[in-house]
Amino acid sequence: MDTGLIGILTALLAASVRMATPLTLAGLGETFSEKSGILNIGLEGIMLSGAFFSFIFAYYSQSILLGLLGGCLGGVFISMIHGYLSVRLNVDQTIAGLALNFLALGLTSFFFLMAFGRTTDLPECPVVHQIAIPLLSDIPIIGPAFFNQDPFIYLTFLLVALCYVVLHRTEWGINIQATGEHPRAADAAGISVSGTRYRAALLNGVFGGLGGSYLTLALLGFFMENITSGKGYIALVVVILGRRHPVGVLMAAILVGAAEALQFRMQTMGFGIPSQVFNMFPYVITVLVLLFSIGKNRTPAALGEPYIRNNR
Amino acid sequence: MRNQVKILGELGSMILIAAITALVGTILVLAVGADTGKAFGAFFSGILGSFYSFTEVLVRATPLILAGLGVAVAFQARFFNIGAEGQLYMGAIGATWAGLYLPAMPLYLHLGIAMMAGFLLGGIWAVIPGFLKSQYRIPEVINTIMFNYIAINIVGILVRTVMANKTSPLPMSPRLSDDLHLPFLADPTRLHAGLLVALVSAVLVYLFLYKTTWGFELRAVGNNPRASSCSGISVKKTIVISSLISGGLAGLAGGSEILGVHGRLMEGISPEFGYIAIIVALLGRNHPFGVVLAGVGIAALQIGATTMQRRAGVPASISLIIMGLLVVLILGRQYWIKSRST
């Protein structure tokens, strides 16, 4: 790899895209969930559970595909508990999500220690390798970042497009939005509010689980306690910055990923600025975005509100 | 009669929840292949095995009670303060700052001012999202979470720059002078006067919530903002006040950790106290005295689990599982009771 400005820029962009991938995946899932009216703070737990089960499946089967399946199942396990609590039992969604984060952290740490003991050399699972797309990967700067990556990342781009189409161009997507904006009207129009919300929760689990799997099956190749360490919360940030739009989520994730990649680079180069300054960026920007969105309220009107059918 | 049935039902459901969590705990202990007798022995001796171990529980309970009280006050006004963690760290900054940089003065005055600085900074950190909610209807849940991360990063920046200890390469502030320490309550244990601050705060919060007009208005707003507004209560003002008190109490938790335990500012002084405080408030049903009990209970669970890990090889993360499960069951129980009473 050549040094110089172009080389640094290329490496930085490629790293940003890699950092952005788990956030994008989890953010897409949360977008479905929030559009349907469920605010799931338990995204951290979904990702963690996804990371854990993808590792376990991949470790014992030595198959990446089974690892992915495990990741999805792990995510769905947590998201459907949250779905049940918020759709069927109408409980406070924030507290339920928080509790599930604790539960997921506890369960994954507990069973990981149980299976592998307290070791310094962490057990490794197979990881995906990058595949260069001919021609496109030769484009300077953006080529290596977008077209010389692992298949996971190509899948993510595909999913972003797919989510956009589903959410904005299909009847089912419109139904999801209606459920989040005005559940009673949606109900009166013959849409099953609880069914729609359950399906959104299911998608949230699949996507969040995939996001967690990316950490183990692509970025790291191992699992450790609290491997997500707040990535789920950053994914919540990405959803807001991306205004709950799939393409927006991708862009926001790349922005946040760039901040993260930049911070790593600054650390190795030994600048005098503490890395926390960069760590803080996404959160400060989110607060500012919330501030500037005063008046033009884009949050789904019924976000976080349980829908109780028999209440008037 | 009907009331009695309801109380019995509540009691029964509580016993059921306790039984389920105990069962799950036992299954987990069996799953790791630990000796159950030894494991449970370790768990209880970790909590009540000696006077020292019990004081350790109380030391752990102190920040949980203070931050839990803060969360409870906010929840009573239906201000979903998820930001106790950040408010705690801001309180820690305030207390450390006052401890390090204020001119010499009588010890108790200095301690009092340092704690007040903790209250103030924690309060400010909660009032911002509180104001944004009451004035501009910006949802507080996401905002307070963002403020957590911002506060934690501010601590990271401070201990590496303006508040850094010049004589040490580690990211931490200089040590406060040895005298500037909350009085120890039972030498040679680590039990410090922060516990008294927590207990007094609980009484004050009780008096405030249930014996003053402001407290009544706060609870009214929490129950029904619309009706309160119609009867002349300023909902906006109430939410701002509740967020100030809420953050202030979490800030006191940070101040008490600095002045009672660590003696200096550093990263990671709170192992998620602010998030666990939410569970404490929920278990204590947002009532100050309930919060005290729940704070001691959760602290006991954590200390017991640590001892169990050390002596019987059961991972301490079992306490996280139990906490998460407890909350899920309690949330479910509320639905169960509601659906049966209507």
XYZ file of C-alpha atoms in Angstrom:
654
model
C 0.000 0.000 0.000
C 1.372 3.405 -0.919
C 1.786 6.035 1.718
C 1.030 9.666 1.007
C -2.263 11.447 1.376
C -4.198 9.346 -1.136
C -3.025 6.174 0.548
C -4.096 7.397 3.968
C -7.422 8.588 2.636
C -8.055 5.264 0.921
C -7.227 3.263 4.022
C -9.331 5.575 6.171
C -12.375 5.305 3.939
C -12.071 1.526 3.740
C -11.834 1.340 7.537
C -14.835 3.663 7.884
C -16.951 1.383 5.715
C -15.911 -1.650 7.759
C -16.726 0.135 11.037
C -20.017 1.309 9.569
C -21.267 -2.121 8.555
C -22.433 -3.470 11.931
C -23.997 -0.081 12.708
C -25.809 0.005 9.371
C -27.192 -3.492 9.786
C -28.421 -2.904 13.317
C -29.688 0.544 12.323
C -31.773 -0.913 9.495
C -33.463 -3.302 11.911
C -34.142 -0.561 14.437
C -35.542 1.602 11.623
C -38.220 -1.001 10.938
C -38.925 -1.293 14.629
C -39.188 2.447 15.253
C -41.230 3.038 12.116
C -43.741 0.546 13.470
C -43.814 2.331 16.830
C -41.454 0.257 18.979
C -38.433 2.039 20.447
C -36.017 -0.761 21.281
C -33.137 0.328 23.526
C -32.330 -3.386 23.702
C -30.494 -3.138 20.388
C -27.228 -3.541 22.291
C -28.502 -6.820 23.691
C -29.676 -7.960 20.251
C -26.245 -7.300 18.755
C -24.455 -8.925 21.667
C -26.621 -12.009 21.486
C -26.126 -12.113 17.710
C -22.362 -11.863 18.128
C -22.353 -14.622 20.721
C -24.509 -17.121 18.866
C -22.801 -16.476 15.540
C -19.508 -17.240 17.245
C -20.804 -20.400 18.907
C -22.358 -21.716 15.675
C -19.308 -20.848 13.580
C -16.866 -22.220 16.148
C -18.501 -25.626 16.461
C -19.466 -26.055 12.799
C -16.521 -24.181 11.264
C -19.081 -22.816 8.808
C -19.633 -19.105 8.261
C -23.120 -19.652 6.896
C -24.220 -21.526 10.002
C -22.575 -18.754 12.009
C -24.742 -16.209 10.255
C -27.807 -18.295 10.953
C -26.832 -18.480 14.604
C -26.347 -14.714 14.712
C -29.819 -14.093 13.298
C -31.365 -16.549 15.746
C -29.534 -14.944 18.654
C -30.773 -11.501 17.659
C -34.326 -12.703 17.109
C -34.326 -14.383 20.523
C -33.814 -11.021 22.256
C -35.918 -8.913 19.894
C -38.928 -11.207 20.158
C -38.861 -11.086 23.953
C -38.925 -7.315 23.591
C -41.669 -7.588 20.990
C -43.773 -9.779 23.260
C -43.276 -7.450 26.221
C -44.162 -4.329 24.268
C -46.876 -5.641 21.920
C -48.673 -8.189 24.046
C -47.963 -6.950 27.558
C -47.843 -3.210 26.731
C -44.969 -2.628 29.159
C -42.623 0.327 29.136
C -40.451 -0.292 26.075
C -37.426 1.578 27.372
C -37.204 -0.348 30.615
C -37.838 -3.633 28.817
C -35.000 -2.868 26.416
C -32.676 -1.926 29.232
C -33.493 -5.122 31.112
C -32.801 -7.170 27.989
C -29.401 -5.503 27.629
C -28.542 -6.684 31.125
C -29.964 -10.116 30.404
C -28.034 -10.498 27.145
C -24.788 -9.281 28.714
C -25.263 -11.669 31.617
C -26.233 -14.690 29.530
C -23.489 -14.315 26.916
C -20.750 -13.674 29.502
C -21.961 -16.524 31.654
C -22.172 -19.131 28.929
C -18.979 -18.013 27.243
C -17.069 -18.449 30.488
C -18.812 -21.751 31.065
C -17.874 -23.101 27.640
C -14.336 -21.792 27.315
C -13.184 -20.914 30.815
C -11.034 -17.960 31.713
C -8.336 -18.061 29.060
C -5.965 -15.455 27.773
C -5.803 -16.875 24.244
C -9.344 -16.488 22.990
C -10.788 -19.290 20.861
C -11.080 -18.306 17.219
C -13.808 -18.858 14.658
C -13.541 -18.742 10.857
C -13.872 -15.298 9.284
C -14.981 -14.071 5.873
C -12.317 -12.774 3.505
C -12.452 -9.878 1.168
C -13.324 -10.391 -2.473
C -12.308 -7.710 -4.939
C -14.893 -6.862 -7.553
C -13.015 -6.662 -10.858
C -12.663 -3.214 -12.463
C -14.733 -1.370 -9.829
C -12.152 -2.071 -7.135
C -9.518 -0.290 -9.238
C -11.220 3.097 -8.920
C -8.934 5.287 -6.812
C -9.947 5.993 -3.206
C -13.534 4.727 -3.324
C -12.708 1.494 -5.164
C -10.905 -0.208 -2.268
C -13.421 1.159 0.226
C -16.568 -0.055 -1.474
C -15.541 -2.776 -3.930
C -12.620 -4.566 -2.289
C -14.332 -5.688 0.884
C -15.827 -8.852 2.326
C -19.138 -10.209 0.997
C -20.813 -9.099 4.227
C -20.384 -5.496 3.156
C -21.786 -6.101 -0.315
C -24.739 -7.811 1.351
C -25.214 -4.737 3.539
C -25.356 -2.421 0.516
C -27.897 -4.754 -1.050
C -29.966 -4.798 2.129
C -29.984 -1.001 2.315
C -31.506 -0.855 -1.151
C -33.915 -3.651 -0.350
C -35.045 -1.986 2.883
C -35.638 1.263 1.048
C -37.848 -0.486 -1.487
C -39.739 -2.450 1.135
C -40.267 0.514 3.449
C -41.227 3.101 0.848
C -42.459 1.210 -2.191
C -44.489 -1.708 -0.899
C -47.846 -1.840 0.781
C -46.344 -3.669 3.712
C -43.813 -0.894 4.259
C -46.549 1.719 4.192
C -48.494 -0.383 6.689
C -45.503 -0.351 9.026
C -45.330 3.429 8.839
C -49.073 3.764 9.379
C -48.809 1.554 12.452
C -46.149 3.814 13.911
C -47.916 7.044 13.063
C -51.486 6.262 13.973
C -52.105 2.732 15.169
C -55.820 3.257 15.693
C -56.342 4.462 12.158
C -54.210 1.604 10.872
C -56.303 -0.806 12.888
C -59.512 0.679 11.533
C -58.128 0.290 8.017
C -57.779 -3.417 8.643
C -54.055 -3.557 9.364
C -53.112 -5.825 12.242
C -51.144 -3.536 14.529
C -49.709 -6.277 16.682
C -48.898 -8.461 13.661
C -47.076 -5.594 11.954
C -45.148 -4.748 15.097
C -44.163 -8.377 15.688
C -42.855 -8.628 12.132
C -40.883 -5.410 12.609
C -39.433 -6.808 15.828
C -38.497 -9.988 13.964
C -36.655 -7.965 11.316
C -34.959 -5.968 14.052
C -33.664 -9.205 15.524
C -32.441 -10.541 12.172
C -30.649 -7.322 11.218
C -29.297 -6.626 14.695
C -28.115 -10.224 14.917
C -26.363 -9.849 11.572
C -24.739 -6.660 12.832
C -23.456 -8.530 15.863
C -22.258 -11.404 13.652
C -20.202 -8.987 11.614
C -18.103 -8.241 14.694
C -17.245 -11.893 15.289
C -17.326 -13.351 11.760
C -15.603 -10.512 9.912
C -13.968 -7.835 12.055
C -12.503 -9.848 14.923
C -12.785 -13.604 14.535
C -13.331 -14.179 18.252
C -15.813 -13.471 21.019
C -15.232 -11.888 24.401
C -17.364 -10.520 27.218
C -19.293 -7.393 26.214
C -17.801 -7.481 22.714
C -20.319 -4.916 21.436
C -19.356 -2.436 24.204
C -21.990 0.155 23.320
C -22.216 -0.411 19.556
C -25.947 -0.991 19.949
C -26.357 2.452 21.460
C -24.336 3.978 18.631
C -26.662 2.193 16.213
C -29.539 4.028 17.900
C -27.634 7.240 17.185
C -27.238 6.232 13.556
C -30.983 5.687 13.235
C -31.696 9.221 14.426
C -28.929 10.829 12.375
C -30.158 8.885 9.342
C -33.716 10.057 10.041
C -35.031 6.502 9.953
C -34.351 6.250 6.239
C -32.291 3.240 5.041
C -29.959 5.313 2.868
C -29.680 7.925 5.602
C -28.799 5.190 8.066
C -25.989 4.005 5.780
C -24.619 7.520 5.371
C -24.818 8.234 9.103
C -23.108 4.935 9.859
C -20.251 5.762 7.488
C -19.906 9.167 9.143
C -19.758 7.624 12.599
C -17.466 4.894 11.281
C -15.155 7.571 9.898
C -14.977 9.268 13.288
C -14.058 5.910 14.803
C -11.464 5.104 12.135
C -9.962 8.572 12.429
C -9.671 8.153 16.154
C -7.710 4.893 15.785
C -5.360 6.554 13.325
C -4.843 9.571 15.586
C -4.031 7.269 18.463
C -1.349 5.435 16.512
C 0.088 8.698 15.241
C 0.258 10.030 18.777
C -1.358 13.450 18.474
C -1.853 15.396 21.677
C -5.640 15.321 21.421
C -7.293 12.685 23.623
C -9.213 10.149 21.535
C -12.297 10.868 23.670
C -12.738 14.090 21.732
C -13.490 12.030 18.638
C -15.438 9.421 20.572
C -17.765 12.144 21.693
C -18.563 13.430 18.198
C -21.460 11.151 17.226
C -23.271 11.783 20.505
C -22.868 15.548 20.370
C -23.994 15.597 16.753
C -27.061 13.555 17.678
C -28.045 16.023 20.371
C -27.570 18.851 17.862
C -29.657 17.037 15.256
C -32.406 16.558 17.829
C -32.136 20.269 18.623
C -32.369 21.371 15.028
C -35.284 19.091 14.315
C -37.422 21.155 16.698
C -40.646 21.967 14.961
C -40.242 19.558 12.061
C -41.075 16.490 13.991
C -40.107 13.408 12.041
C -40.453 10.838 14.784
C -43.316 8.409 14.301
C -46.169 9.849 16.345
C -46.844 6.656 18.281
C -43.181 5.773 18.947
C -42.904 4.093 22.324
C -46.646 4.105 22.926
C -48.294 0.766 23.570
C -51.416 0.215 21.472
C -54.279 -1.059 23.567
C -57.063 -2.000 21.251
C -59.999 -1.805 23.634
C -59.099 1.601 25.070
C -60.911 4.621 23.810
C -62.449 -8.163 51.008
C -61.623 -7.275 47.446
C -58.647 -5.309 48.717
C -57.442 -8.322 50.658
C -57.647 -10.493 47.564
C -55.617 -7.923 45.684
C -52.949 -7.752 48.369
C -52.787 -11.542 48.508
C -52.483 -11.615 44.736
C -49.621 -9.131 44.809
C -47.886 -11.019 47.556
C -48.372 -14.281 45.710
C -46.983 -12.886 42.495
C -43.946 -11.498 44.343
C -43.284 -14.905 45.903
C -43.706 -16.509 42.486
C -41.178 -14.099 40.950
C -38.714 -14.762 43.763
C -39.188 -18.501 43.283
C -38.632 -18.291 39.514
C -35.435 -16.250 39.866
C -34.150 -18.583 42.592
C -34.900 -21.554 40.353
C -33.122 -20.013 37.372
C -30.175 -19.137 39.612
C -29.973 -22.731 40.833
C -30.170 -24.097 37.286
C -27.334 -21.799 36.209
C -25.192 -22.878 39.162
C -25.893 -26.523 38.294
C -25.125 -25.828 34.633
C -21.549 -24.777 35.370
C -21.188 -27.956 37.391
C -20.486 -26.125 40.640
C -21.250 -27.607 44.028
C -24.602 -25.953 44.845
C -24.079 -26.114 48.590
C -20.695 -24.471 48.284
C -21.975 -21.903 45.768
C -24.940 -20.777 47.846
C -22.844 -20.867 50.979
C -20.386 -18.534 49.277
C -23.221 -16.316 48.056
C -24.670 -15.775 51.509
C -21.375 -15.595 53.348
C -20.326 -12.946 50.834
C -23.253 -10.858 52.040
C -23.644 -11.724 55.708
C -20.564 -13.835 56.438
C -18.907 -11.149 58.518
C -19.445 -7.596 59.619
C -16.916 -6.540 57.006
C -18.737 -8.245 54.147
C -22.012 -6.617 55.155
C -20.396 -3.174 55.197
C -19.116 -3.908 51.675
C -22.729 -4.450 50.615
C -23.657 -1.080 52.104
C -20.706 0.635 50.395
C -21.935 -0.772 47.086
C -25.537 0.154 47.921
C -24.757 3.833 48.599
C -24.416 5.049 44.985
C -27.233 2.732 43.896
C -29.612 4.250 46.455
C -28.677 7.841 45.598
C -28.899 7.377 41.843
C -31.983 5.174 42.297
C -33.709 7.969 44.241
C -32.897 10.305 41.374
C -34.373 7.976 38.795
C -37.455 7.454 40.983
C -38.145 11.189 41.300
C -37.913 11.578 37.535
C -40.075 8.530 36.828
C -42.747 9.819 39.211
C -43.010 12.882 36.985
C -42.908 10.623 33.922
C -39.530 11.986 32.908
C -37.718 8.881 31.705
C -34.256 9.696 32.931
C -31.937 7.032 31.500
C -29.071 9.432 32.121
C -28.205 8.753 35.760
C -24.871 7.291 34.622
C -23.809 10.543 32.980
C -25.201 12.657 35.809
C -23.202 10.541 38.250
C -20.004 11.185 36.302
C -20.732 14.915 36.121
C -21.290 14.881 39.887
C -17.940 13.165 40.276
C -16.314 15.895 38.205
C -17.956 18.589 40.324
C -16.917 17.033 43.623
C -13.344 16.445 42.454
C -13.064 19.960 41.131
C -14.292 21.469 44.394
C -12.021 19.146 46.349
C -8.905 19.984 44.355
C -9.131 23.632 43.500
C -11.105 25.475 46.179
C -9.043 27.420 48.730
C -8.459 25.924 52.182
C -11.462 25.987 54.496
C -12.861 23.996 57.430
C -13.115 20.300 56.558
C -16.861 19.798 56.882
C -17.605 22.964 54.974
C -15.302 21.792 52.214
C -16.926 18.344 52.129
C -20.375 19.926 52.038
C -19.454 22.270 49.223
C -17.865 19.429 47.254
C -21.033 17.337 47.591
C -23.140 20.361 46.610
C -20.930 20.823 43.549
C -21.666 17.205 42.680
C -25.392 17.809 43.098
C -25.229 20.939 40.991
C -23.312 19.471 38.060
C -25.431 16.323 38.031
C -28.531 18.495 38.168
C -27.418 20.675 35.285
C -26.684 17.560 33.239
C -30.282 16.413 33.714
C -31.936 19.807 33.421
C -30.728 20.218 29.838
C -32.687 17.217 28.521
C -35.464 18.096 30.966
C -35.738 21.590 29.563
C -35.560 20.305 25.989
C -38.387 17.903 26.742
C -40.639 20.360 28.527
C -40.018 23.240 26.145
C -39.553 21.579 22.767
C -40.914 18.068 23.337
C -37.600 16.458 22.392
C -37.845 12.879 23.655
C -35.675 12.478 26.740
C -34.835 8.787 26.417
C -32.374 9.141 23.522
C -31.158 12.515 24.754
C -30.249 11.296 28.236
C -28.408 8.280 26.759
C -26.376 10.652 24.560
C -25.598 12.770 27.617
C -24.279 9.644 29.357
C -21.711 9.040 26.664
C -20.795 12.713 26.431
C -20.211 12.879 30.196
C -18.077 9.739 30.210
C -15.947 11.153 27.399
C -15.648 14.488 29.197
C -14.226 12.618 32.196
C -11.797 10.884 29.826
C -10.697 14.208 28.381
C -10.389 15.957 31.767
C -8.210 13.304 33.395
C -5.868 13.446 30.406
C -5.675 17.231 30.102
C -6.633 19.956 32.562
C -7.241 17.699 35.555
C -4.435 15.231 34.783
C -2.080 14.072 37.492
C 1.252 15.405 36.236
C 3.268 12.889 38.250
C 1.593 9.787 36.856
C 1.202 8.502 33.297
C -2.172 6.944 34.183
C -5.284 8.873 33.139
C -6.477 10.109 36.518
C -6.700 13.332 38.494
C -4.355 14.118 41.380
C -5.410 12.599 44.677
C -7.561 14.722 46.985
C -5.857 15.515 50.283
C -6.185 12.621 52.730
C -8.306 14.643 55.148
C -10.844 15.466 52.500
C -12.739 12.232 52.848
C -16.283 11.499 53.978
C -15.949 10.278 57.600
C -15.619 6.516 58.003
C -18.490 5.049 59.988
C -16.968 1.794 61.185
C -13.188 1.483 61.147
C -11.495 -0.562 59.749
C -14.187 -1.132 57.074
C -14.684 1.087 54.041
C -18.153 2.148 55.175
C -18.362 5.931 54.822
C -20.815 8.725 55.530
C -22.108 8.571 51.954
C -24.552 5.991 53.282
C -25.939 8.563 55.726
C -26.253 11.055 52.877
C -28.219 8.424 50.948
C -30.535 7.627 53.860
C -31.153 11.305 54.670
C -31.796 11.937 50.982
C -34.372 9.140 50.971
C -36.236 10.763 53.870
C -36.025 14.184 52.231
C -37.272 12.828 48.918
C -40.128 11.138 50.775
C -41.083 14.378 52.514
C -40.763 16.296 49.260
C -42.858 13.905 47.193
C -45.600 13.168 49.697
C -45.735 16.158 52.052
C -45.203 19.229 49.886
C -47.273 20.906 47.210
C -44.447 20.689 44.696
C -44.172 16.980 45.318
C -47.896 16.558 44.902
C -47.818 18.497 41.647
C -44.893 16.388 40.464
C -46.795 13.176 41.065
C -49.926 14.635 39.522
C -48.038 15.517 36.359
C -46.684 11.983 36.268
C -50.142 10.501 36.628
C -51.929 12.711 34.160
C -50.155 15.663 32.559
C -53.274 16.867 30.800
C -55.479 16.953 33.865
C -52.703 18.600 35.872
C -52.285 21.261 33.255
C -56.032 21.904 33.253
C -56.057 22.321 37.034
C -53.392 25.001 36.841
C -50.199 23.059 37.462
C -47.325 24.174 35.251
C -46.273 20.919 33.609
C -43.165 22.465 32.083
C -41.907 23.862 35.368
C -42.607 20.578 37.130
C -40.624 18.542 34.623
C -37.673 20.922 34.869
C -37.727 20.747 38.686
C -37.992 16.969 38.718
C -35.100 16.632 36.280
C -32.977 18.980 38.388
C -33.580 17.007 41.581
C -33.190 13.720 39.727
C -29.844 14.627 38.209
C -28.725 16.228 41.448
C -29.268 13.008 43.383
C -27.349 11.025 40.761
C -24.641 13.693 41.006
C -24.526 13.137 44.779
C -23.881 9.464 44.037
C -20.867 10.513 41.981
C -19.685 12.916 44.676
C -20.032 10.262 47.346
C -17.989 7.782 45.277
C -15.206 10.352 44.847
C -15.158 11.647 48.434
C -15.946 8.334 50.102
C -14.229 5.682 48.004
C -11.824 6.707 45.253
C -10.358 10.013 46.418
C -9.673 11.038 42.818
C -11.391 11.321 39.475
C -10.792 8.549 36.963
C -12.585 6.657 34.234
C -14.741 3.708 35.129
C -15.598 4.767 38.684
C -19.148 3.658 37.956
C -19.618 0.033 36.889
C -22.979 0.948 35.310
C -24.370 2.264 38.624
C -26.538 4.691 36.682
C -28.182 1.965 34.626
C -28.589 -0.398 37.558
C -30.200 2.534 39.405
C -33.076 2.307 36.935
C -33.627 -1.294 37.982
C -33.365 -0.214 41.615
C -36.045 2.440 41.102
C -38.296 -0.065 39.345
C -37.889 -2.692 42.077
C -38.464 -0.026 44.727
C -41.613 1.063 42.866
C -40.294 4.620 42.648
C -40.899 5.042 46.381
C -37.920 6.442 48.323
C -37.998 3.754 51.017
C -38.533 1.052 48.436
C -35.474 2.377 46.614
C -33.379 2.046 49.791
C -34.422 -1.593 50.186
C -33.945 -2.359 46.497
C -30.541 -0.644 46.492
C -29.336 -2.807 49.368
C -30.873 -5.878 47.730
C -29.194 -5.351 44.352
C -25.901 -4.525 46.067
C -26.176 -7.755 48.058
C -26.875 -9.697 44.858
C -23.774 -8.278 43.205
C -21.462 -8.745 46.177
C -22.789 -12.260 46.764
C -22.250 -13.145 43.108
C -18.660 -11.901 43.223
C -17.942 -14.066 46.249
C -19.599 -17.013 44.505
C -17.299 -16.520 41.525
C -14.220 -16.406 43.739
C -15.033 -19.407 45.898
C -17.189 -21.664 43.728
C -16.217 -20.699 40.162
C -19.704 -19.537 39.155
C -19.317 -16.541 36.792
C -20.379 -13.319 38.528
C -22.357 -12.359 35.426
C -25.093 -14.513 36.970
C -26.112 -11.344 38.835
C -26.763 -9.553 35.516
C -28.959 -12.441 34.376
C -30.917 -12.355 37.623
C -31.370 -8.573 37.405
C -32.567 -8.690 33.814
C -34.902 -11.566 34.548
C -36.312 -9.825 37.634
C -37.200 -6.736 35.632
C -38.797 -8.729 32.817
C -40.881 -10.697 35.311
C -41.913 -7.585 37.223
C -42.921 -5.822 34.009
C -44.947 -8.878 33.068
C -46.512 -9.011 36.500
C -47.835 -5.461 36.186
C -49.697 -6.525 33.071
C -50.972 -9.646 34.758
C -52.350 -7.709 37.728
C -53.845 -5.012 35.530
C -55.582 -7.445 33.218
C -57.073 -9.360 36.151
C -58.329 -6.332 38.019
C -60.310 -4.989 35.086
